[in-house]
PDB file of C-alpha atoms in Angstrom:
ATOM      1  CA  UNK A   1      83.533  92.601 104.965  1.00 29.00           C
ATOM      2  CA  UNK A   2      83.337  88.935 105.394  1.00 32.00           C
ATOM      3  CA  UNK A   3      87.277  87.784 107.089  1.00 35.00           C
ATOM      4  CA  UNK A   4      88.339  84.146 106.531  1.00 35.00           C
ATOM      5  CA  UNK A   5      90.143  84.648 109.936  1.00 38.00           C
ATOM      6  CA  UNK A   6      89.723  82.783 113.593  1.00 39.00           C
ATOM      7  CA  UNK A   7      88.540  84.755 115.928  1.00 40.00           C
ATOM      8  CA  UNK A   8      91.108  83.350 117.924  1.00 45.00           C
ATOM      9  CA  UNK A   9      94.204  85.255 118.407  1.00 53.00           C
ATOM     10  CA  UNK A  10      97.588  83.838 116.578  1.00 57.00           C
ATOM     11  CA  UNK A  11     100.414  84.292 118.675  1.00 54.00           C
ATOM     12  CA  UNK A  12     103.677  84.412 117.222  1.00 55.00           C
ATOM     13  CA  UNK A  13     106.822  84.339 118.480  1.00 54.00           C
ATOM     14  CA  UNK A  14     109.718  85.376 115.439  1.00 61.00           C
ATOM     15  CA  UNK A  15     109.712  88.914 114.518  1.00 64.00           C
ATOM     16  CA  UNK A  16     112.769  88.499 112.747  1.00 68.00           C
ATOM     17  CA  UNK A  17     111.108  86.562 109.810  1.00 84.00           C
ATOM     18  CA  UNK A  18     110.240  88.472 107.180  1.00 90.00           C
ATOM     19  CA  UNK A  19     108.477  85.553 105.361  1.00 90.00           C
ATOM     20  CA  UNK A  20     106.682  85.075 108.293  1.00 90.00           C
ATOM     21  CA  UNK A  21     105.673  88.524 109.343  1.00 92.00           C
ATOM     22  CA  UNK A  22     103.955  89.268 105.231  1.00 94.00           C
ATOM     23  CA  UNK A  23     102.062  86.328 105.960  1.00 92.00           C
ATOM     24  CA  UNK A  24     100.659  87.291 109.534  1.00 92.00           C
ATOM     25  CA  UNK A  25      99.877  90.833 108.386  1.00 95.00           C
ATOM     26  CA  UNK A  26      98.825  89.927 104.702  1.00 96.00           C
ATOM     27  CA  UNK A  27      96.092  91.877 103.147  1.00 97.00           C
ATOM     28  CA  UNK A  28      92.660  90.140 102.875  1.00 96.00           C
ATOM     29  CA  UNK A  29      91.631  88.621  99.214  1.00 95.00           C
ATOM     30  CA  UNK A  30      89.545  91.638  98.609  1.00 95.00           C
ATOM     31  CA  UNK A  31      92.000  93.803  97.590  1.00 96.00           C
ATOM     32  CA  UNK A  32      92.191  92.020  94.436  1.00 94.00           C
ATOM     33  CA  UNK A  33      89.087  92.629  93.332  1.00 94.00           C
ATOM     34  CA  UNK A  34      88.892  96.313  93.803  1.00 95.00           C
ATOM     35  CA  UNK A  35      87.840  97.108  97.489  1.00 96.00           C
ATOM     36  CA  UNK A  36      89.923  98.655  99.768  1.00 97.00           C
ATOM     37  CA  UNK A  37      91.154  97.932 103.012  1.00 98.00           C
ATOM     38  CA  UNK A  38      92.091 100.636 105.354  1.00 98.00           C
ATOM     39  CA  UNK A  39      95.200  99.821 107.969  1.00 98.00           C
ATOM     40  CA  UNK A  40      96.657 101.460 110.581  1.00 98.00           C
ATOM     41  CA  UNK A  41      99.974 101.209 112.256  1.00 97.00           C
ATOM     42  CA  UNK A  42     100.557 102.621 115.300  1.00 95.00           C
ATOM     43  CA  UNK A  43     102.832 102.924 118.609  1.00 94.00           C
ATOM     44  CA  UNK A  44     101.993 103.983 122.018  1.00 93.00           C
ATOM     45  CA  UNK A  45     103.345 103.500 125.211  1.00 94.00           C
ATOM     46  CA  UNK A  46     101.584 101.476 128.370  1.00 93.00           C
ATOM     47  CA  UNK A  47      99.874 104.735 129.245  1.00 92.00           C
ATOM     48  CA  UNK A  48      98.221 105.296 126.139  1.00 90.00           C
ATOM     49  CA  UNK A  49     100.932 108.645 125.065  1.00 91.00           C
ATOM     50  CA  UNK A  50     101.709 107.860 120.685  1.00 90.00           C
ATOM     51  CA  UNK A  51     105.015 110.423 121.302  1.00 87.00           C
ATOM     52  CA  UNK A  52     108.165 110.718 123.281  1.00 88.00           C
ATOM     53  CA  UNK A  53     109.687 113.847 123.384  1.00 84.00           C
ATOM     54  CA  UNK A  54     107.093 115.021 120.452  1.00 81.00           C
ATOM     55  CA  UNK A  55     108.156 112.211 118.431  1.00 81.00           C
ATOM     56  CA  UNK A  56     107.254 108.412 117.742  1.00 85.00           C
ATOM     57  CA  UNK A  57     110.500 107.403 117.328  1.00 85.00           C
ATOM     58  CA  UNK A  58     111.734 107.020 121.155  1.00 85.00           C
ATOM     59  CA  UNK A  59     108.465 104.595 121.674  1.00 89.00           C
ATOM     60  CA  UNK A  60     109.835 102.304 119.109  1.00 87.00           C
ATOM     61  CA  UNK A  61     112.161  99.331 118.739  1.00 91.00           C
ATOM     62  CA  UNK A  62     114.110  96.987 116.446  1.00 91.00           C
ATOM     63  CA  UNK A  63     111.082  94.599 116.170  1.00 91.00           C
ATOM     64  CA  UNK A  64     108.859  97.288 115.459  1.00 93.00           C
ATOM     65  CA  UNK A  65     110.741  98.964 112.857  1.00 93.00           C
ATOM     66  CA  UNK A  66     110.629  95.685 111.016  1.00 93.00           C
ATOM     67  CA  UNK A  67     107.097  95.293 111.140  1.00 95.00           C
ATOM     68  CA  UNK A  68     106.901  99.395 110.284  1.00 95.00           C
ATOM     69  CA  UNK A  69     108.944  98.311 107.358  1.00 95.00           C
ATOM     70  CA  UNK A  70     106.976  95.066 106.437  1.00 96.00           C
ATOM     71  CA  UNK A  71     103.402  96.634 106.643  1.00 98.00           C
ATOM     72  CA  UNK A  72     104.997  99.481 104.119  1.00 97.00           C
ATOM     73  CA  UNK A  73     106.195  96.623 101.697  1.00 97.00           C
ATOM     74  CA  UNK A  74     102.779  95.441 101.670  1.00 98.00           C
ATOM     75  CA  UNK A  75     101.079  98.465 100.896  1.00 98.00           C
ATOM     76  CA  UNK A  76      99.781 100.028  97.490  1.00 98.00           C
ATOM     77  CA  UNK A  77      99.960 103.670  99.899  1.00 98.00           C
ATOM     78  CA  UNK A  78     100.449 105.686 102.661  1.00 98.00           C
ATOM     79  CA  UNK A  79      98.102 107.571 104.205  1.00 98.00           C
ATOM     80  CA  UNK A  80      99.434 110.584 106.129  1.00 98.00           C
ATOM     81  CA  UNK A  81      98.638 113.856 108.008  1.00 97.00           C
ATOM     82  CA  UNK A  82     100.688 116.542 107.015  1.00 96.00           C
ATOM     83  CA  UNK A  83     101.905 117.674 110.557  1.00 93.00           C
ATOM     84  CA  UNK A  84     103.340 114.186 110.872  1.00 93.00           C
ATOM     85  CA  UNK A  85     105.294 114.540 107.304  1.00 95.00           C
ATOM     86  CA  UNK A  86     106.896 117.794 108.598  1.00 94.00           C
ATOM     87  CA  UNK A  87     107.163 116.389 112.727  1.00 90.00           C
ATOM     88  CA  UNK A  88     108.826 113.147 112.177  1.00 90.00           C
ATOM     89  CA  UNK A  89     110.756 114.265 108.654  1.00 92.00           C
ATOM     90  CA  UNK A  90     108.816 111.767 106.420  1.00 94.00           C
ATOM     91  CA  UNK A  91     111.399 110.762 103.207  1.00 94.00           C
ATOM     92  CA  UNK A  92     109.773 108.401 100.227  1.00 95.00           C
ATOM     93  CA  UNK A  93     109.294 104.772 100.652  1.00 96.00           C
ATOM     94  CA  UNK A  94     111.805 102.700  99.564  1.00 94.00           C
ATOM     95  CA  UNK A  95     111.847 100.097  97.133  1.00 96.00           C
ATOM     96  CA  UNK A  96     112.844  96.641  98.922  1.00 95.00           C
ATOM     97  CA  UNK A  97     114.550  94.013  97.898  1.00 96.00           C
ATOM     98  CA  UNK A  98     113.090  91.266  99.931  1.00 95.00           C
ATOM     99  CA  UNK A  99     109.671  92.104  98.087  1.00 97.00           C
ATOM    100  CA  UNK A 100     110.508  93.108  94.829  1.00 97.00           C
ATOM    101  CA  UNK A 101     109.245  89.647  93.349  1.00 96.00           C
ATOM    102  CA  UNK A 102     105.651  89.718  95.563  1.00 96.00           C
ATOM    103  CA  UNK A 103     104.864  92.996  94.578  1.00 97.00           C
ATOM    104  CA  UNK A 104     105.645  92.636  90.734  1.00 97.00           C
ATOM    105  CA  UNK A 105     103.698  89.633  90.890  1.00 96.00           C
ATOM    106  CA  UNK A 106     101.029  91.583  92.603  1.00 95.00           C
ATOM    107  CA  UNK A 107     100.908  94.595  90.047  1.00 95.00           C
ATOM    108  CA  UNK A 108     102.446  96.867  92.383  1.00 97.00           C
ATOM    109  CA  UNK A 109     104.830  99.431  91.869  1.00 96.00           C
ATOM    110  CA  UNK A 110     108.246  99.159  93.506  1.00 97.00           C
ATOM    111  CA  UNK A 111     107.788 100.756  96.429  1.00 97.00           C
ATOM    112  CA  UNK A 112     103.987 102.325  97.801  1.00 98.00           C
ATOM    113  CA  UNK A 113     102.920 105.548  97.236  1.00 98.00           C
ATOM    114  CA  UNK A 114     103.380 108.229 100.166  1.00 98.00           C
ATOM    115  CA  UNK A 115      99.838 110.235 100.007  1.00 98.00           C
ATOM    116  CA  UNK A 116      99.994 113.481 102.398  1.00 98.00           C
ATOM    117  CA  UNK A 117      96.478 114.691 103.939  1.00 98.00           C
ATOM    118  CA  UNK A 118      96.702 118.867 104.176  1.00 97.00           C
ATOM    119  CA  UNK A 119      93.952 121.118 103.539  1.00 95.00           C
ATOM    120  CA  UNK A 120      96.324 124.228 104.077  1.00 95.00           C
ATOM    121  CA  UNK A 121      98.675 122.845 101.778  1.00 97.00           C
ATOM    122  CA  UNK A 122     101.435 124.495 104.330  1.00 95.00           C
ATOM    123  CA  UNK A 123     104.401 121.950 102.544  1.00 96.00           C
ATOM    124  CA  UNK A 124     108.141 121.874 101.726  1.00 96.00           C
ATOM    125  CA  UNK A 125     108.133 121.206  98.456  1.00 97.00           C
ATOM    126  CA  UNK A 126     111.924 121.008  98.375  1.00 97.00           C
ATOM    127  CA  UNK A 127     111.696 117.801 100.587  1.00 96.00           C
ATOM    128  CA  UNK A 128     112.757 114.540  99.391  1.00 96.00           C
ATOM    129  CA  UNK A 129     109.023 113.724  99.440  1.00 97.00           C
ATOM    130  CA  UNK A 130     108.830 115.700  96.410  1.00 97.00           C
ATOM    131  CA  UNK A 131     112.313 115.856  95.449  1.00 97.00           C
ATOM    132  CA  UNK A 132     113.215 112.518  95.157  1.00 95.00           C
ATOM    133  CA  UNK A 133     110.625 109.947  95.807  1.00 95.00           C
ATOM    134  CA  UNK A 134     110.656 106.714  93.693  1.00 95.00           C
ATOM    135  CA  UNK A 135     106.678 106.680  93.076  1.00 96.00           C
ATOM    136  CA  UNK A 136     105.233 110.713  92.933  1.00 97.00           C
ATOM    137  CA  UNK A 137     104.129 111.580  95.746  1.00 98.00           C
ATOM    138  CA  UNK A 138     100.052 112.360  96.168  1.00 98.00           C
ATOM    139  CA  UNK A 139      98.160 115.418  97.956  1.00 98.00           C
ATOM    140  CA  UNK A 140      95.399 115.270  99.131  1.00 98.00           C
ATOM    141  CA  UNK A 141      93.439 118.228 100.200  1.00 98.00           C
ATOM    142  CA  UNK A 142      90.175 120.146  99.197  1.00 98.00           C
ATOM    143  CA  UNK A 143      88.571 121.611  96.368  1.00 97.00           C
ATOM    144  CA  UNK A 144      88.866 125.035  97.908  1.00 97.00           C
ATOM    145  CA  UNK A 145      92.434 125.205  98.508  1.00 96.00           C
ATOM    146  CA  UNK A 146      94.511 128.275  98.430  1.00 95.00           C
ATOM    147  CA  UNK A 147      94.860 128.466  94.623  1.00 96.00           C
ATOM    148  CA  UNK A 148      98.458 129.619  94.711  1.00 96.00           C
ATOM    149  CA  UNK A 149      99.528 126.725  96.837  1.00 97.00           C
ATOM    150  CA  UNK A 150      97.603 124.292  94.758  1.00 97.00           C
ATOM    151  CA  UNK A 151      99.622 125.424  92.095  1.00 97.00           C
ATOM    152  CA  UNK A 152     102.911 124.735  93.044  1.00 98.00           C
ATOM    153  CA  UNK A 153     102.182 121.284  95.012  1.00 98.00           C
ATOM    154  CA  UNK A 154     101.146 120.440  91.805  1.00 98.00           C
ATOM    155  CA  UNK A 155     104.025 120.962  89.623  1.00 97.00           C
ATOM    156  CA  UNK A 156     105.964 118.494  92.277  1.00 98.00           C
ATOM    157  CA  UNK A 157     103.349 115.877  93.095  1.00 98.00           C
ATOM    158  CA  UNK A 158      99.653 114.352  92.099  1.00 98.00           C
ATOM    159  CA  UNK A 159      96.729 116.286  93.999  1.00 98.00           C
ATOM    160  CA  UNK A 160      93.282 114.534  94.531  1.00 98.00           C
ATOM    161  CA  UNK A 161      90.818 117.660  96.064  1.00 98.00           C
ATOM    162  CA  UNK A 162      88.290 116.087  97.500  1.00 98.00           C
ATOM    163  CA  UNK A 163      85.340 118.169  99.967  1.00 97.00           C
ATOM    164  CA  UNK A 164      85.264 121.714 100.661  1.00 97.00           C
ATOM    165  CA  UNK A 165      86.647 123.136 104.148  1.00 95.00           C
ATOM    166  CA  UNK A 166      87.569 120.150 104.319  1.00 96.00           C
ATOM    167  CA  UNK A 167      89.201 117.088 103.201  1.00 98.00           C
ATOM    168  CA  UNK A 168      86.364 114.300 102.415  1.00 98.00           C
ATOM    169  CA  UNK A 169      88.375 110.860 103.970  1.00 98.00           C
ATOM    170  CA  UNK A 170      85.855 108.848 102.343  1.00 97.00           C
ATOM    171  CA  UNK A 171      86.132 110.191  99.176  1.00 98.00           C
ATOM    172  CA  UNK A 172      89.711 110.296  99.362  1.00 98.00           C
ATOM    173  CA  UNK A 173      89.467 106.592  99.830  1.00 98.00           C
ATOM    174  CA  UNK A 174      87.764 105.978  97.309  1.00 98.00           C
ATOM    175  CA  UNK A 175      89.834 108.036  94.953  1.00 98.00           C
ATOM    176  CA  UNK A 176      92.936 106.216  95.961  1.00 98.00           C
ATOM    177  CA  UNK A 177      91.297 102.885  95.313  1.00 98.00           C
ATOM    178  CA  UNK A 178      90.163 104.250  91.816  1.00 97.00           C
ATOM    179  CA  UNK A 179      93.763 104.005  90.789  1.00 97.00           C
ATOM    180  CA  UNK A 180      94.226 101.059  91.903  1.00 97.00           C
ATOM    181  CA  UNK A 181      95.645 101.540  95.014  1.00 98.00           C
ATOM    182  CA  UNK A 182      93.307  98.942  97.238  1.00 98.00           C
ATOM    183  CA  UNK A 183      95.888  97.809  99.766  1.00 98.00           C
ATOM    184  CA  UNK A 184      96.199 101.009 102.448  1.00 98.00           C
ATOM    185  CA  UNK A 185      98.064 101.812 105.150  1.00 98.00           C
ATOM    186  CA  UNK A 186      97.885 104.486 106.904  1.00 98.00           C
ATOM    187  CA  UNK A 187     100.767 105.855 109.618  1.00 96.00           C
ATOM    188  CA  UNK A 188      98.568 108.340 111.114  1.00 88.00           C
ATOM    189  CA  UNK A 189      98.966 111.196 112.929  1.00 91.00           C
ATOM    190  CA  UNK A 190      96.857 110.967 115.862  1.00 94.00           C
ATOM    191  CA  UNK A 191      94.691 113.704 114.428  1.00 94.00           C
ATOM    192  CA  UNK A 192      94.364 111.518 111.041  1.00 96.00           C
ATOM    193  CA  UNK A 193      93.933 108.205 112.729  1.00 96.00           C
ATOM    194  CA  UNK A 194      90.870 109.898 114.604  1.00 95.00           C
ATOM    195  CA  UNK A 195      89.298 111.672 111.241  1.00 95.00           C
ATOM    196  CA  UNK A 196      89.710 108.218 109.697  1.00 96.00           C
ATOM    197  CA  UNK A 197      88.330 106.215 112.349  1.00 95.00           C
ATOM    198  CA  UNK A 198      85.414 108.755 113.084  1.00 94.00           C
ATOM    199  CA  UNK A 199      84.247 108.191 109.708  1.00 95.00           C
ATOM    200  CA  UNK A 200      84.109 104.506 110.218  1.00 94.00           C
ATOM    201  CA  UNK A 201      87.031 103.875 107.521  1.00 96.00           C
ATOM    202  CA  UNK A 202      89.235 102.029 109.757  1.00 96.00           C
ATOM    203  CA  UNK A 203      89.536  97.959 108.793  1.00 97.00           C
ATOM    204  CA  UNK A 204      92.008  97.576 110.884  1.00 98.00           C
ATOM    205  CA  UNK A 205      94.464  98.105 113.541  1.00 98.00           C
ATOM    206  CA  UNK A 206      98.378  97.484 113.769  1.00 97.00           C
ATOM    207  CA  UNK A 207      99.229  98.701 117.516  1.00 97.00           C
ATOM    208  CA  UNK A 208     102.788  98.242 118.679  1.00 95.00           C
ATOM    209  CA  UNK A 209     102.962  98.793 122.538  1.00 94.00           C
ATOM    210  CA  UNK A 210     105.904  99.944 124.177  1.00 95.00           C
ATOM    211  CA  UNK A 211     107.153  98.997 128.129  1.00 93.00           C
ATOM    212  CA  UNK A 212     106.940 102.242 128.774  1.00 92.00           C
ATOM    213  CA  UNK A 213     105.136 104.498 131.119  1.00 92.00           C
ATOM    214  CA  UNK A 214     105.894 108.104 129.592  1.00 89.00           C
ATOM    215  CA  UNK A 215     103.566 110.542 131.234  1.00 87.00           C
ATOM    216  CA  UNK A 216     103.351 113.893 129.530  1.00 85.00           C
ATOM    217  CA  UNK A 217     100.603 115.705 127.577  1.00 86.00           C
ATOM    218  CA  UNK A 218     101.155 112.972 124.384  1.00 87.00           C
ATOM    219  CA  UNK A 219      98.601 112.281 122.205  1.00 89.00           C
ATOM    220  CA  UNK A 220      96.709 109.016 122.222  1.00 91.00           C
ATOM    221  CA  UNK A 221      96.728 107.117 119.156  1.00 92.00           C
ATOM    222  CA  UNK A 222      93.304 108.558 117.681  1.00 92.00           C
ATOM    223  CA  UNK A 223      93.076 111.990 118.599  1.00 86.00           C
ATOM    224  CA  UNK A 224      89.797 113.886 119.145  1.00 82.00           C
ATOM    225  CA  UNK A 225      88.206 111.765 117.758  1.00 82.00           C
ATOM    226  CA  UNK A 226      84.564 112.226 117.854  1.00 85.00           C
ATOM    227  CA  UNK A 227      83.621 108.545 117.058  1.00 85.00           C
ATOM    228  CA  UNK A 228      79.577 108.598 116.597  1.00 83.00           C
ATOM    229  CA  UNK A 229      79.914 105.014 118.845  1.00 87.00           C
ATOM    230  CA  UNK A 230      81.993 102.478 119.730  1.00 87.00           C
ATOM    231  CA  UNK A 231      83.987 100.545 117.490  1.00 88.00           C
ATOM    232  CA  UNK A 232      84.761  97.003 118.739  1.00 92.00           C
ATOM    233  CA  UNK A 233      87.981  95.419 117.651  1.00 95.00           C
ATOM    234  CA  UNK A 234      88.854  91.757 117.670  1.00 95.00           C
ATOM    235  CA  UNK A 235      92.569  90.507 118.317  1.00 95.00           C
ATOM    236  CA  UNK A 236      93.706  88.459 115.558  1.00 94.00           C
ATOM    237  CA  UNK A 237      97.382  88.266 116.160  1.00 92.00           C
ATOM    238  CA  UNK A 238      99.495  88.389 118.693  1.00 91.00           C
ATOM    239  CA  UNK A 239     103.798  89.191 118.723  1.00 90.00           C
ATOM    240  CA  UNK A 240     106.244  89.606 121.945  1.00 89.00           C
ATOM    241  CA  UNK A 241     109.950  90.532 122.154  1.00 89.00           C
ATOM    242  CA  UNK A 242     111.394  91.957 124.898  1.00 89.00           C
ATOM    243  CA  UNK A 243     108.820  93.248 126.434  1.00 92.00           C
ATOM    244  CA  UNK A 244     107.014  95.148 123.475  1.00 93.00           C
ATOM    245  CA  UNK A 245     103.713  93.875 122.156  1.00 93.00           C
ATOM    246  CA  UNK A 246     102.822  93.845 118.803  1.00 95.00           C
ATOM    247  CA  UNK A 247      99.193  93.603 118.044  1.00 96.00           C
ATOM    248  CA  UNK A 248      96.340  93.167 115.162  1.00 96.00           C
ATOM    249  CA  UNK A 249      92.704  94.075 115.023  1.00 97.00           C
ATOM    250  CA  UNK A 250      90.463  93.742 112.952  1.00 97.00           C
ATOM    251  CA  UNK A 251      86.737  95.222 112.532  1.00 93.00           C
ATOM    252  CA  UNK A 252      84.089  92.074 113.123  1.00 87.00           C
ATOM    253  CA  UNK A 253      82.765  90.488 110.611  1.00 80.00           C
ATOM    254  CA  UNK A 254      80.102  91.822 108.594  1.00 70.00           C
ATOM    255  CA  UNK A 255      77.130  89.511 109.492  1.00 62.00           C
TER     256      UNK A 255
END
């Protein structure tokens, strides 16, 4: 996937810009044309932990909530494992109001599409997820899911069953791009992030790093992840405020 990108890092200094930030993290041209590009967004502390006290939340910060809320505004969807929906109390995206005009110029819908990974299909389906989101939400899971449960998730949202013991990431790719959804992101879990990245689906990496040495039995970022080799990454961006660093990767070039 050819990137029309230096391969020298931009650093950037105004994370309260949201002009600026859609334009540092904007989606590559190919998006438009029907091939998808896979992000991640992620937060982990200087030791490498993605939680705090089980959660994401205490590694954060006001910066990176705004870029957490910019890379969403750019998105078509949102990739996530179900044990992060029910951990960190996932509600629907919201519509914003600073990107209302981009993404209506960009076919988009209001806000992006939340799309929930679960093979066990072991859901509240009286969340707001399902409840109340502005775009319906999306399951994904497999083809041999407990029939009973596939039943009901389907009455409240739009299932994709893709692979058998299994969910098939690729596929599931695929099958979001299908519908035109070409512009992911995806929020992990750990767990996820590792599936995804294992399978080689991974275009790129938002990583948020947090002064913080936590300790503890956290997570890293991709977890378990049996990667069948190295990936190498290439910094394209660079943002600092007080302290935090927020960083972009990208995948090499395709030669």
């Amino acid at each position: 996937m050819q990137q029309l990108i230096s391969p020298v890092a931009e650093t950037f200094d105004d994370p309260s810009s949201l002009e600026a930030l859609a334009a540092v993290y904007a989606y590559p041209g190919q998006v438009n044309h029907g091939s998808p590009w896979l992000r991640a967004n992620m937060v982990a502390g200087l030791d490498g932990g993605a939680r705090l006290d089980g959660l994401s939340e205490g590694l954060s910060s006001e910066a990176d909530k705004r870029i957490f809320g910019v890379l969403r505004a750019l998105s078509d969807v949102v990739l996530v494992g179900a044990e992060t929906v029910r951990a960190e109390g996932y509600r629907p995206a919201r519509a914003r109001a600073d990107f209302a005009e981009a993404r209506r110029a960009a076919g988009q819908a209001p806000a992006p599409v939340i799309a929930i990974v679960s093979r066990s299909l072991g859901l509240d389906l009286a969340a707001p997820l399902f409840t109340e989101p502005l775009v319906r939400t999306v399951v994904i899971t497999t083809e041999d899911a407990p029939v009973r449960s596939l039943a009901a998730v389907t009455e409240v949202a739009d299932v994709i069953a893709v692979g058998r013991g299994a969910v098939d990431l690729r596929a599931a790719v695929a099958a979001l791009a299908d519908r035109g959804w070409t512009r992911l992101l995806t929020e992990g879990g750990p767990r996820l992030l590792g599936q995804l990245a294992a399978e080689d689906l991974l275009d790129e990496l938002c990583l948020s790093l947090a002064p913080l040495i936590t300790g503890g039995d956290a997570p890293r970022i991709l977890n378990d992840a049996r990667m069948p080799d190295v990936q190498r990454m290439r910094l394209v961006s660079l943002i600092e405020q007080k302290g935090f660093l927020f960083t972009r990767y990208l995948r090499p070039p395709t030669p």
